[in-house]
Amino acid sequence: MNEPIPQEYDDQLTALLETLWGEGFLSPGGIDEVDRYLAGIKLEGLAVLDIGCGLGGVDIHLVKQHRAAMVSGIDIDQTLIERCRQLAEKSGVGSQTEFICVEPGRLAFADASFDAVTSKDSIIHIPDKHALAEDVFRVLKPGGWFAASDWLAGYEGEPSAEMQAYLAAEGLDFGLATAEVYQQALAMAGFTDLEIVDRNDWYRQHARHERDHLKGALYKGLVAATGAEFVNHEIEVWEKMIVALDQGQLRPTHLRGRKPDRD
Ligand SMILES: C[S@@+](CC[C@H](N)C(=O)[O-])C[C@H]1O[C@@H](n2cnc3c(N)ncnc32)[C@H](O)[C@@H]1O
């Protein structure tokens, strides 16, 4: 039997991130960022795969606002998967969503299972971008879109000392790659209509507001919920992340590509 995967996004961290980013979200920008990276892509009536669904906020939004017929969220964390199911039921989209706990590695879906594939800030945890792009291409139907956001590296080789300090403080299992690597992985898998949109400038500014919120209006409530030591540590993480963003080492980015139609 496989060892259980240690829970990276535990109760303390999810409580803080949801307070900051909105119910069901473990990544910045909430539904506005989802709408931005999906702009112009129609999901109405479609079957959508969400890689790294976290607490399910994206999936609920795709059903309620984008009118997807069925959203399948996958994640490696069983506790998060349970919470997705609860939130989807509470939000009235239980029958149009399914949440599946998966092992890291290849996608366990048949070829051409989905009309569209999305992911919000989760592919950072999947080190082999080429294997993932091939798999996403395989599970998409011809003509289907892959549209996502992710956190990319703004450096090749060694990160700066400040980026290393941020990564160490964050302590999550990140496997960052550059925009060139993503571009090459998507192109080699067969995707066309590639678009890679850098969001570093937006998040550099936004992260400062988040840090100020953590230190200000949210501080007392978060300390009561998660403890002062944890909140103070996370404020330190934000300070270090802002330096890494300012240096351009950390680059939140929107990505999209289309699987060509059958001719
Ligand atoms: C930053 S959170 C983002 C969650 C969600 N997409 C959101 O925007 O709120 C990253 C998520 O990726 C999940 N994850 C990590 N490795 C994964 C893998 N190999 N396959 C699927 N999900 C993974 C984590 O458990 C976590 O829920």
PDB file of C-alpha atoms and ligand atoms in Angstrom:
ATOM      1  CA  MET A   1       0.000   0.000   0.000  1.00  0.00           C
ATOM      2  CA  ASN A   2       1.213   3.534  -0.794  1.00  0.00           C
ATOM      3  CA  GLU A   3       2.197   5.867   2.048  1.00  0.00           C
ATOM      4  CA  PRO A   4      -0.441   8.569   2.646  1.00  0.00           C
ATOM      5  CA  ILE A   5       0.666  11.896   1.102  1.00  0.00           C
ATOM      6  CA  PRO A   6       1.455  14.458   3.843  1.00  0.00           C
ATOM      7  CA  GLN A   7      -1.165  17.196   3.943  1.00  0.00           C
ATOM      8  CA  GLU A   8       0.496  20.393   2.703  1.00  0.00           C
ATOM      9  CA  TYR A   9      -2.675  22.470   2.675  1.00  0.00           C
ATOM     10  CA  ASP A  10      -3.698  21.706   6.258  1.00  0.00           C
ATOM     11  CA  ASP A  11      -6.517  23.302   8.298  1.00  0.00           C
ATOM     12  CA  GLN A  12      -4.393  26.259   9.439  1.00  0.00           C
ATOM     13  CA  LEU A  13      -3.186  27.121   5.941  1.00  0.00           C
ATOM     14  CA  THR A  14      -6.579  26.621   4.254  1.00  0.00           C
ATOM     15  CA  ALA A  15      -8.248  28.800   6.917  1.00  0.00           C
ATOM     16  CA  LEU A  16      -5.793  31.626   6.249  1.00  0.00           C
ATOM     17  CA  LEU A  17      -5.913  31.314   2.452  1.00  0.00           C
ATOM     18  CA  GLU A  18      -9.728  31.154   2.315  1.00  0.00           C
ATOM     19  CA  THR A  19      -9.971  34.211   4.571  1.00  0.00           C
ATOM     20  CA  LEU A  20      -7.677  36.060   2.202  1.00  0.00           C
ATOM     21  CA  TRP A  21      -8.862  34.727  -1.162  1.00  0.00           C
ATOM     22  CA  GLY A  22     -12.523  33.794  -0.636  1.00  0.00           C
ATOM     23  CA  GLU A  23     -14.547  30.698   0.182  1.00  0.00           C
ATOM     24  CA  GLY A  24     -13.289  27.656  -1.728  1.00  0.00           C
ATOM     25  CA  PHE A  25     -10.079  29.347  -2.970  1.00  0.00           C
ATOM     26  CA  LEU A  26      -6.462  28.453  -2.177  1.00  0.00           C
ATOM     27  CA  SER A  27      -4.999  30.812  -4.778  1.00  0.00           C
ATOM     28  CA  PRO A  28      -5.033  34.548  -5.390  1.00  0.00           C
ATOM     29  CA  GLY A  29      -7.531  36.606  -7.328  1.00  0.00           C
ATOM     30  CA  GLY A  30     -10.510  34.260  -6.816  1.00  0.00           C
ATOM     31  CA  ILE A  31     -13.204  34.171  -9.474  1.00  0.00           C
ATOM     32  CA  ASP A  32     -11.921  37.331 -11.205  1.00  0.00           C
ATOM     33  CA  GLU A  33      -8.685  35.571 -12.156  1.00  0.00           C
ATOM     34  CA  VAL A  34     -10.618  32.490 -13.311  1.00  0.00           C
ATOM     35  CA  ASP A  35     -12.799  34.684 -15.537  1.00  0.00           C
ATOM     36  CA  ARG A  36      -9.717  36.416 -16.910  1.00  0.00           C
ATOM     37  CA  TYR A  37      -7.871  33.259 -17.927  1.00  0.00           C
ATOM     38  CA  LEU A  38     -11.070  31.798 -19.396  1.00  0.00           C
ATOM     39  CA  ALA A  39     -12.063  34.975 -21.278  1.00  0.00           C
ATOM     40  CA  GLY A  40     -13.668  34.097 -24.609  1.00  0.00           C
ATOM     41  CA  ILE A  41     -13.770  30.343 -23.936  1.00  0.00           C
ATOM     42  CA  LYS A  42     -17.310  28.967 -23.725  1.00  0.00           C
ATOM     43  CA  LEU A  43     -17.884  26.162 -21.215  1.00  0.00           C
ATOM     44  CA  GLU A  44     -21.677  26.074 -21.360  1.00  0.00           C
ATOM     45  CA  GLY A  45     -22.914  22.469 -21.496  1.00  0.00           C
ATOM     46  CA  LEU A  46     -19.359  21.068 -21.496  1.00  0.00           C
ATOM     47  CA  ALA A  47     -17.491  18.461 -19.443  1.00  0.00           C
ATOM     48  CA  VAL A  48     -14.498  20.089 -17.738  1.00  0.00           C
ATOM     49  CA  LEU A  49     -11.519  18.638 -15.857  1.00  0.00           C
ATOM     50  CA  ASP A  50      -9.941  20.762 -13.094  1.00  0.00           C
ATOM     51  CA  ILE A  51      -6.423  19.650 -12.092  1.00  0.00           C
ATOM     52  CA  GLY A  52      -5.648  20.439  -8.439  1.00  0.00           C
ATOM     53  CA  CYS A  53      -9.129  21.500  -7.374  1.00  0.00           C
ATOM     54  CA  GLY A  54      -8.181  22.386  -3.773  1.00  0.00           C
ATOM     55  CA  LEU A  55     -11.378  23.379  -1.942  1.00  0.00           C
ATOM     56  CA  GLY A  56     -13.519  23.473  -5.098  1.00  0.00           C
ATOM     57  CA  GLY A  57     -14.172  27.218  -5.449  1.00  0.00           C
ATOM     58  CA  VAL A  58     -13.144  27.166  -9.120  1.00  0.00           C
ATOM     59  CA  ASP A  59     -15.355  24.161  -9.888  1.00  0.00           C
ATOM     60  CA  ILE A  60     -18.454  25.673  -8.286  1.00  0.00           C
ATOM     61  CA  HIS A  61     -17.868  28.886 -10.223  1.00  0.00           C
ATOM     62  CA  LEU A  62     -17.515  26.971 -13.516  1.00  0.00           C
ATOM     63  CA  VAL A  63     -20.932  25.362 -13.008  1.00  0.00           C
ATOM     64  CA  LYS A  64     -22.756  28.391 -11.617  1.00  0.00           C
ATOM     65  CA  GLN A  65     -21.361  31.196 -13.783  1.00  0.00           C
ATOM     66  CA  HIS A  66     -19.863  29.448 -16.831  1.00  0.00           C
ATOM     67  CA  ARG A  67     -22.722  26.884 -16.972  1.00  0.00           C
ATOM     68  CA  ALA A  68     -20.443  23.858 -17.407  1.00  0.00           C
ATOM     69  CA  ALA A  69     -22.536  20.676 -17.517  1.00  0.00           C
ATOM     70  CA  MET A  70     -20.123  18.646 -15.373  1.00  0.00           C
ATOM     71  CA  VAL A  71     -16.877  19.561 -13.647  1.00  0.00           C
ATOM     72  CA  SER A  72     -14.515  16.809 -12.482  1.00  0.00           C
ATOM     73  CA  GLY A  73     -12.052  18.118  -9.898  1.00  0.00           C
ATOM     74  CA  ILE A  74      -8.984  16.059  -9.055  1.00  0.00           C
ATOM     75  CA  ASP A  75      -6.579  16.553  -6.174  1.00  0.00           C
ATOM     76  CA  ILE A  76      -4.053  14.459  -4.270  1.00  0.00           C
ATOM     77  CA  ASP A  77      -5.454  15.440  -0.861  1.00  0.00           C
ATOM     78  CA  GLN A  78      -8.398  13.365   0.395  1.00  0.00           C
ATOM     79  CA  THR A  79      -9.333  15.916   3.084  1.00  0.00           C
ATOM     80  CA  LEU A  80      -9.600  18.684   0.472  1.00  0.00           C
ATOM     81  CA  ILE A  81     -11.645  16.394  -1.793  1.00  0.00           C
ATOM     82  CA  GLU A  82     -14.145  15.816   1.055  1.00  0.00           C
ATOM     83  CA  ARG A  83     -14.355  19.556   1.621  1.00  0.00           C
ATOM     84  CA  CYS A  84     -14.966  20.136  -2.118  1.00  0.00           C
ATOM     85  CA  ARG A  85     -17.921  17.736  -1.973  1.00  0.00           C
ATOM     86  CA  GLN A  86     -19.378  19.504   1.063  1.00  0.00           C
ATOM     87  CA  LEU A  87     -18.965  22.966  -0.467  1.00  0.00           C
ATOM     88  CA  ALA A  88     -20.427  21.838  -3.806  1.00  0.00           C
ATOM     89  CA  GLU A  89     -23.492  20.353  -2.027  1.00  0.00           C
ATOM     90  CA  LYS A  90     -23.922  23.524   0.032  1.00  0.00           C
ATOM     91  CA  SER A  91     -23.646  25.591  -3.165  1.00  0.00           C
ATOM     92  CA  GLY A  92     -26.301  23.509  -4.935  1.00  0.00           C
ATOM     93  CA  VAL A  93     -23.976  22.038  -7.590  1.00  0.00           C
ATOM     94  CA  GLY A  94     -23.432  18.578  -6.086  1.00  0.00           C
ATOM     95  CA  SER A  95     -24.956  16.774  -9.057  1.00  0.00           C
ATOM     96  CA  GLN A  96     -22.866  18.716 -11.609  1.00  0.00           C
ATOM     97  CA  THR A  97     -19.536  18.157  -9.917  1.00  0.00           C
ATOM     98  CA  GLU A  98     -17.443  15.167  -8.975  1.00  0.00           C
ATOM     99  CA  PHE A  99     -14.285  15.247  -6.903  1.00  0.00           C
ATOM    100  CA  ILE A 100     -11.699  12.505  -7.156  1.00  0.00           C
ATOM    101  CA  CYS A 101      -8.628  11.913  -5.009  1.00  0.00           C
ATOM    102  CA  VAL A 102      -5.769  10.849  -7.288  1.00  0.00           C
ATOM    103  CA  GLU A 103      -2.175   9.703  -6.987  1.00  0.00           C
ATOM    104  CA  PRO A 104       0.384  12.155  -8.392  1.00  0.00           C
ATOM    105  CA  GLY A 105       1.388  11.068 -11.902  1.00  0.00           C
ATOM    106  CA  ARG A 106      -0.416  10.361 -15.141  1.00  0.00           C
ATOM    107  CA  LEU A 107      -4.080  11.370 -15.492  1.00  0.00           C
ATOM    108  CA  ALA A 108      -6.231   8.265 -15.032  1.00  0.00           C
ATOM    109  CA  PHE A 109      -8.840   9.174 -17.660  1.00  0.00           C
ATOM    110  CA  ALA A 110      -9.539   7.692 -21.070  1.00  0.00           C
ATOM    111  CA  ASP A 111      -8.484   9.556 -24.229  1.00  0.00           C
ATOM    112  CA  ALA A 112     -10.825  12.397 -25.261  1.00  0.00           C
ATOM    113  CA  SER A 113     -12.787  12.355 -21.972  1.00  0.00           C
ATOM    114  CA  PHE A 114     -13.194  16.128 -21.579  1.00  0.00           C
ATOM    115  CA  ASP A 115     -14.290  19.123 -23.643  1.00  0.00           C
ATOM    116  CA  ALA A 116     -11.996  21.457 -21.674  1.00  0.00           C
ATOM    117  CA  VAL A 117      -9.266  21.218 -19.051  1.00  0.00           C
ATOM    118  CA  THR A 118      -8.490  23.884 -16.480  1.00  0.00           C
ATOM    119  CA  SER A 119      -6.205  24.316 -13.496  1.00  0.00           C
ATOM    120  CA  LYS A 120      -5.642  27.208 -11.120  1.00  0.00           C
ATOM    121  CA  ASP A 121      -2.216  27.558  -9.539  1.00  0.00           C
ATOM    122  CA  SER A 122      -1.738  23.808  -9.042  1.00  0.00           C
ATOM    123  CA  ILE A 123       0.581  22.723 -11.869  1.00  0.00           C
ATOM    124  CA  ILE A 124       3.389  24.327  -9.858  1.00  0.00           C
ATOM    125  CA  HIS A 125       3.170  21.146  -7.769  1.00  0.00           C
ATOM    126  CA  ILE A 126       3.631  18.888 -10.819  1.00  0.00           C
ATOM    127  CA  PRO A 127       7.331  18.903 -11.797  1.00  0.00           C
ATOM    128  CA  ASP A 128       7.150  17.281 -15.260  1.00  0.00           C
ATOM    129  CA  LYS A 129       5.383  19.881 -17.415  1.00  0.00           C
ATOM    130  CA  HIS A 130       5.997  17.886 -20.623  1.00  0.00           C
ATOM    131  CA  ALA A 131       4.308  14.742 -19.285  1.00  0.00           C
ATOM    132  CA  LEU A 132       1.418  16.794 -17.966  1.00  0.00           C
ATOM    133  CA  ALA A 133       0.922  18.650 -21.282  1.00  0.00           C
ATOM    134  CA  GLU A 134       0.894  15.323 -23.167  1.00  0.00           C
ATOM    135  CA  ASP A 135      -1.654  13.918 -20.761  1.00  0.00           C
ATOM    136  CA  VAL A 136      -3.901  16.994 -20.907  1.00  0.00           C
ATOM    137  CA  PHE A 137      -3.764  16.835 -24.717  1.00  0.00           C
ATOM    138  CA  ARG A 138      -4.663  13.131 -24.616  1.00  0.00           C
ATOM    139  CA  VAL A 139      -7.734  13.517 -22.334  1.00  0.00           C
ATOM    140  CA  LEU A 140      -9.069  16.499 -24.315  1.00  0.00           C
ATOM    141  CA  LYS A 141     -11.509  16.058 -27.171  1.00  0.00           C
ATOM    142  CA  PRO A 142     -10.415  17.530 -30.522  1.00  0.00           C
ATOM    143  CA  GLY A 143     -11.092  21.269 -30.526  1.00  0.00           C
ATOM    144  CA  GLY A 144     -10.946  21.423 -26.719  1.00  0.00           C
ATOM    145  CA  TRP A 145      -9.230  24.185 -24.753  1.00  0.00           C
ATOM    146  CA  PHE A 146      -6.706  23.959 -21.962  1.00  0.00           C
ATOM    147  CA  ALA A 147      -6.888  27.224 -19.982  1.00  0.00           C
ATOM    148  CA  ALA A 148      -5.127  27.699 -16.656  1.00  0.00           C
ATOM    149  CA  SER A 149      -3.143  29.901 -14.342  1.00  0.00           C
ATOM    150  CA  ASP A 150       0.039  28.876 -12.607  1.00  0.00           C
ATOM    151  CA  TRP A 151       3.081  30.221 -10.776  1.00  0.00           C
ATOM    152  CA  LEU A 152       6.135  30.181 -13.042  1.00  0.00           C
ATOM    153  CA  ALA A 153       9.861  30.717 -12.519  1.00  0.00           C
ATOM    154  CA  GLY A 154      11.414  33.918 -13.841  1.00  0.00           C
ATOM    155  CA  TYR A 155      14.902  32.360 -13.760  1.00  0.00           C
ATOM    156  CA  GLU A 156      16.778  29.515 -15.340  1.00  0.00           C
ATOM    157  CA  GLY A 157      19.056  27.403 -13.172  1.00  0.00           C
ATOM    158  CA  GLU A 158      19.492  28.600  -9.614  1.00  0.00           C
ATOM    159  CA  PRO A 159      16.932  30.944  -8.050  1.00  0.00           C
ATOM    160  CA  SER A 160      18.192  34.150  -6.417  1.00  0.00           C
ATOM    161  CA  ALA A 161      19.026  33.993  -2.705  1.00  0.00           C
ATOM    162  CA  GLU A 162      15.821  35.923  -2.001  1.00  0.00           C
ATOM    163  CA  MET A 163      13.715  33.493  -4.055  1.00  0.00           C
ATOM    164  CA  GLN A 164      15.348  30.600  -2.199  1.00  0.00           C
ATOM    165  CA  ALA A 165      14.490  32.291   1.098  1.00  0.00           C
ATOM    166  CA  TYR A 166      10.876  32.637  -0.050  1.00  0.00           C
ATOM    167  CA  LEU A 167      10.657  28.995  -1.181  1.00  0.00           C
ATOM    168  CA  ALA A 168      12.146  27.793   2.113  1.00  0.00           C
ATOM    169  CA  ALA A 169       9.708  29.915   4.139  1.00  0.00           C
ATOM    170  CA  GLU A 170       6.725  28.774   2.058  1.00  0.00           C
ATOM    171  CA  GLY A 171       7.758  25.162   2.590  1.00  0.00           C
ATOM    172  CA  LEU A 172       5.416  23.761  -0.084  1.00  0.00           C
ATOM    173  CA  ASP A 173       6.453  21.139  -2.616  1.00  0.00           C
ATOM    174  CA  PHE A 174       6.898  23.404  -5.638  1.00  0.00           C
ATOM    175  CA  GLY A 175       8.348  22.352  -9.013  1.00  0.00           C
ATOM    176  CA  LEU A 176       8.686  25.679 -10.823  1.00  0.00           C
ATOM    177  CA  ALA A 177       9.466  26.036 -14.520  1.00  0.00           C
ATOM    178  CA  THR A 178       9.897  28.983 -16.888  1.00  0.00           C
ATOM    179  CA  ALA A 179       7.402  30.221 -19.479  1.00  0.00           C
ATOM    180  CA  GLU A 180       9.734  28.771 -22.151  1.00  0.00           C
ATOM    181  CA  VAL A 181       9.383  25.301 -20.634  1.00  0.00           C
ATOM    182  CA  TYR A 182       5.564  25.582 -20.546  1.00  0.00           C
ATOM    183  CA  GLN A 183       5.484  26.933 -24.107  1.00  0.00           C
ATOM    184  CA  GLN A 184       7.692  24.086 -25.344  1.00  0.00           C
ATOM    185  CA  ALA A 185       5.736  21.443 -23.394  1.00  0.00           C
ATOM    186  CA  LEU A 186       2.390  22.638 -24.781  1.00  0.00           C
ATOM    187  CA  ALA A 187       3.690  22.981 -28.351  1.00  0.00           C
ATOM    188  CA  MET A 188       5.400  19.560 -28.293  1.00  0.00           C
ATOM    189  CA  ALA A 189       2.206  17.942 -26.981  1.00  0.00           C
ATOM    190  CA  GLY A 190       0.404  19.303 -30.063  1.00  0.00           C
ATOM    191  CA  PHE A 191      -1.445  22.354 -28.711  1.00  0.00           C
ATOM    192  CA  THR A 192      -2.055  25.302 -31.023  1.00  0.00           C
ATOM    193  CA  ASP A 193      -3.332  28.852 -30.365  1.00  0.00           C
ATOM    194  CA  LEU A 194      -0.894  29.116 -27.451  1.00  0.00           C
ATOM    195  CA  GLU A 195      -1.141  32.159 -25.206  1.00  0.00           C
ATOM    196  CA  ILE A 196       1.049  32.860 -22.216  1.00  0.00           C
ATOM    197  CA  VAL A 197       0.145  36.009 -20.279  1.00  0.00           C
ATOM    198  CA  ASP A 198       2.425  37.183 -17.498  1.00  0.00           C
ATOM    199  CA  ARG A 199       0.584  38.354 -14.337  1.00  0.00           C
ATOM    200  CA  ASN A 200       3.660  39.314 -12.304  1.00  0.00           C
ATOM    201  CA  ASP A 201       2.848  43.007 -12.394  1.00  0.00           C
ATOM    202  CA  TRP A 202      -0.703  42.470 -11.143  1.00  0.00           C
ATOM    203  CA  TYR A 203       0.329  40.141  -8.325  1.00  0.00           C
ATOM    204  CA  ARG A 204       3.266  42.310  -7.214  1.00  0.00           C
ATOM    205  CA  GLN A 205       0.753  45.025  -6.395  1.00  0.00           C
ATOM    206  CA  HIS A 206      -1.993  42.709  -5.119  1.00  0.00           C
ATOM    207  CA  ALA A 207       0.334  40.775  -2.785  1.00  0.00           C
ATOM    208  CA  ARG A 208       1.120  44.036  -0.972  1.00  0.00           C
ATOM    209  CA  HIS A 209      -2.593  44.547  -0.244  1.00  0.00           C
ATOM    210  CA  GLU A 210      -2.809  40.942   0.952  1.00  0.00           C
ATOM    211  CA  ARG A 211       0.168  41.456   3.276  1.00  0.00           C
ATOM    212  CA  ASP A 212      -1.348  44.686   4.622  1.00  0.00           C
ATOM    213  CA  HIS A 213      -4.670  42.892   5.180  1.00  0.00           C
ATOM    214  CA  LEU A 214      -2.946  40.066   7.035  1.00  0.00           C
ATOM    215  CA  LYS A 215      -1.194  42.579   9.281  1.00  0.00           C
ATOM    216  CA  GLY A 216      -4.277  44.776   9.624  1.00  0.00           C
ATOM    217  CA  ALA A 217      -7.983  44.006   9.440  1.00  0.00           C
ATOM    218  CA  LEU A 218      -7.617  40.215   9.259  1.00  0.00           C
ATOM    219  CA  TYR A 219      -4.925  39.810  11.916  1.00  0.00           C
ATOM    220  CA  LYS A 220      -6.981  39.421  15.112  1.00  0.00           C
ATOM    221  CA  GLY A 221      -9.514  37.032  13.589  1.00  0.00           C
ATOM    222  CA  LEU A 222      -6.812  34.881  12.014  1.00  0.00           C
ATOM    223  CA  VAL A 223      -4.817  34.746  15.251  1.00  0.00           C
ATOM    224  CA  ALA A 224      -7.958  33.587  17.071  1.00  0.00           C
ATOM    225  CA  ALA A 225      -8.558  30.913  14.400  1.00  0.00           C
ATOM    226  CA  THR A 226      -5.016  29.704  13.671  1.00  0.00           C
ATOM    227  CA  GLY A 227      -2.653  31.093  16.359  1.00  0.00           C
ATOM    228  CA  ALA A 228      -0.233  34.049  16.433  1.00  0.00           C
ATOM    229  CA  GLU A 229       2.860  32.006  15.586  1.00  0.00           C
ATOM    230  CA  PHE A 230       1.318  30.730  12.366  1.00  0.00           C
ATOM    231  CA  VAL A 231      -0.068  34.113  11.264  1.00  0.00           C
ATOM    232  CA  ASN A 232       3.249  35.851  11.989  1.00  0.00           C
ATOM    233  CA  HIS A 233       5.062  33.178   9.984  1.00  0.00           C
ATOM    234  CA  GLU A 234       2.687  33.662   7.029  1.00  0.00           C
ATOM    235  CA  ILE A 235       3.245  37.444   7.148  1.00  0.00           C
ATOM    236  CA  GLU A 236       6.970  36.666   6.838  1.00  0.00           C
ATOM    237  CA  VAL A 237       6.187  34.395   3.849  1.00  0.00           C
ATOM    238  CA  TRP A 238       4.334  37.272   2.189  1.00  0.00           C
ATOM    239  CA  GLU A 239       7.222  39.697   2.835  1.00  0.00           C
ATOM    240  CA  LYS A 240       9.652  37.272   1.203  1.00  0.00           C
ATOM    241  CA  MET A 241       7.247  36.518  -1.666  1.00  0.00           C
ATOM    242  CA  ILE A 242       6.907  40.243  -2.424  1.00  0.00           C
ATOM    243  CA  VAL A 243      10.708  40.486  -2.806  1.00  0.00           C
ATOM    244  CA  ALA A 244      10.681  37.433  -5.138  1.00  0.00           C
ATOM    245  CA  LEU A 245       7.847  39.004  -7.159  1.00  0.00           C
ATOM    246  CA  ASP A 246       9.650  42.359  -7.335  1.00  0.00           C
ATOM    247  CA  GLN A 247      12.774  40.594  -8.608  1.00  0.00           C
ATOM    248  CA  GLY A 248      10.681  38.864 -11.291  1.00  0.00           C
ATOM    249  CA  GLN A 249      11.734  35.453  -9.965  1.00  0.00           C
ATOM    250  CA  LEU A 250       8.135  34.416  -9.251  1.00  0.00           C
ATOM    251  CA  ARG A 251       5.723  34.972 -12.145  1.00  0.00           C
ATOM    252  CA  PRO A 252       2.012  34.119 -11.849  1.00  0.00           C
ATOM    253  CA  THR A 253       0.919  33.479 -15.429  1.00  0.00           C
ATOM    254  CA  HIS A 254      -2.143  32.605 -17.508  1.00  0.00           C
ATOM    255  CA  LEU A 255      -1.756  29.795 -20.042  1.00  0.00           C
ATOM    256  CA  ARG A 256      -3.926  28.485 -22.820  1.00  0.00           C
ATOM    257  CA  GLY A 257      -3.763  26.203 -25.826  1.00  0.00           C
ATOM    258  CA  ARG A 258      -6.182  24.339 -28.037  1.00  0.00           C
ATOM    259  CA  LYS A 259      -6.177  20.761 -29.246  1.00  0.00           C
ATOM    260  CA  PRO A 260      -6.698  21.007 -33.016  1.00  0.00           C
ATOM    261  CA  ASP A 261      -9.986  19.843 -34.520  1.00  0.00           C
ATOM    262  CA  ARG A 262      -9.940  16.572 -36.393  1.00  0.00           C
ATOM    263  CA  ASP A 263      -9.601  17.397 -40.090  1.00  0.00           C
TER     264      ASP A 263
HETATM  265  C1  LIG B   1      -2.488  26.429  -4.568  1.00  0.00           C
HETATM  266  S1  LIG B   1      -3.628  25.081  -4.427  1.00  0.00           S
HETATM  267  C2  LIG B   1      -4.837  25.610  -5.640  1.00  0.00           C
HETATM  268  C3  LIG B   1      -6.182  24.942  -5.442  1.00  0.00           C
HETATM  269  C4  LIG B   1      -7.301  25.461  -6.342  1.00  0.00           C
HETATM  270  N1  LIG B   1      -7.022  25.237  -7.744  1.00  0.00           N
HETATM  271  C5  LIG B   1      -7.540  26.924  -6.103  1.00  0.00           C
HETATM  272  O1  LIG B   1      -7.203  27.730  -6.983  1.00  0.00           O
HETATM  273  O2  LIG B   1      -8.062  27.268  -5.039  1.00  0.00           O
HETATM  274  C6  LIG B   1      -2.798  23.738  -5.228  1.00  0.00           C
HETATM  275  C7  LIG B   1      -3.557  22.420  -5.173  1.00  0.00           C
HETATM  276  O3  LIG B   1      -2.894  21.450  -5.997  1.00  0.00           O
HETATM  277  C8  LIG B   1      -3.013  20.185  -5.360  1.00  0.00           C
HETATM  278  N2  LIG B   1      -2.010  19.270  -5.935  1.00  0.00           N
HETATM  279  C9  LIG B   1      -0.702  19.140  -5.625  1.00  0.00           C
HETATM  280  N3  LIG B   1      -0.114  18.195  -6.403  1.00  0.00           N
HETATM  281  C10 LIG B   1      -1.075  17.717  -7.231  1.00  0.00           C
HETATM  282  C11 LIG B   1      -1.107  16.722  -8.267  1.00  0.00           C
HETATM  283  N4  LIG B   1      -0.027  16.038  -8.615  1.00  0.00           N
HETATM  284  N5  LIG B   1      -2.285  16.498  -8.903  1.00  0.00           N
HETATM  285  C12 LIG B   1      -3.401  17.183  -8.564  1.00  0.00           C
HETATM  286  N6  LIG B   1      -3.428  18.142  -7.590  1.00  0.00           N
HETATM  287  C13 LIG B   1      -2.296  18.402  -6.939  1.00  0.00           C
HETATM  288  C14 LIG B   1      -2.852  20.517  -3.887  1.00  0.00           C
HETATM  289  O4  LIG B   1      -3.306  19.488  -3.037  1.00  0.00           O
HETATM  290  C15 LIG B   1      -3.678  21.799  -3.784  1.00  0.00           C
HETATM  291  O5  LIG B   1      -5.017  21.519  -3.506  1.00  0.00           O
END
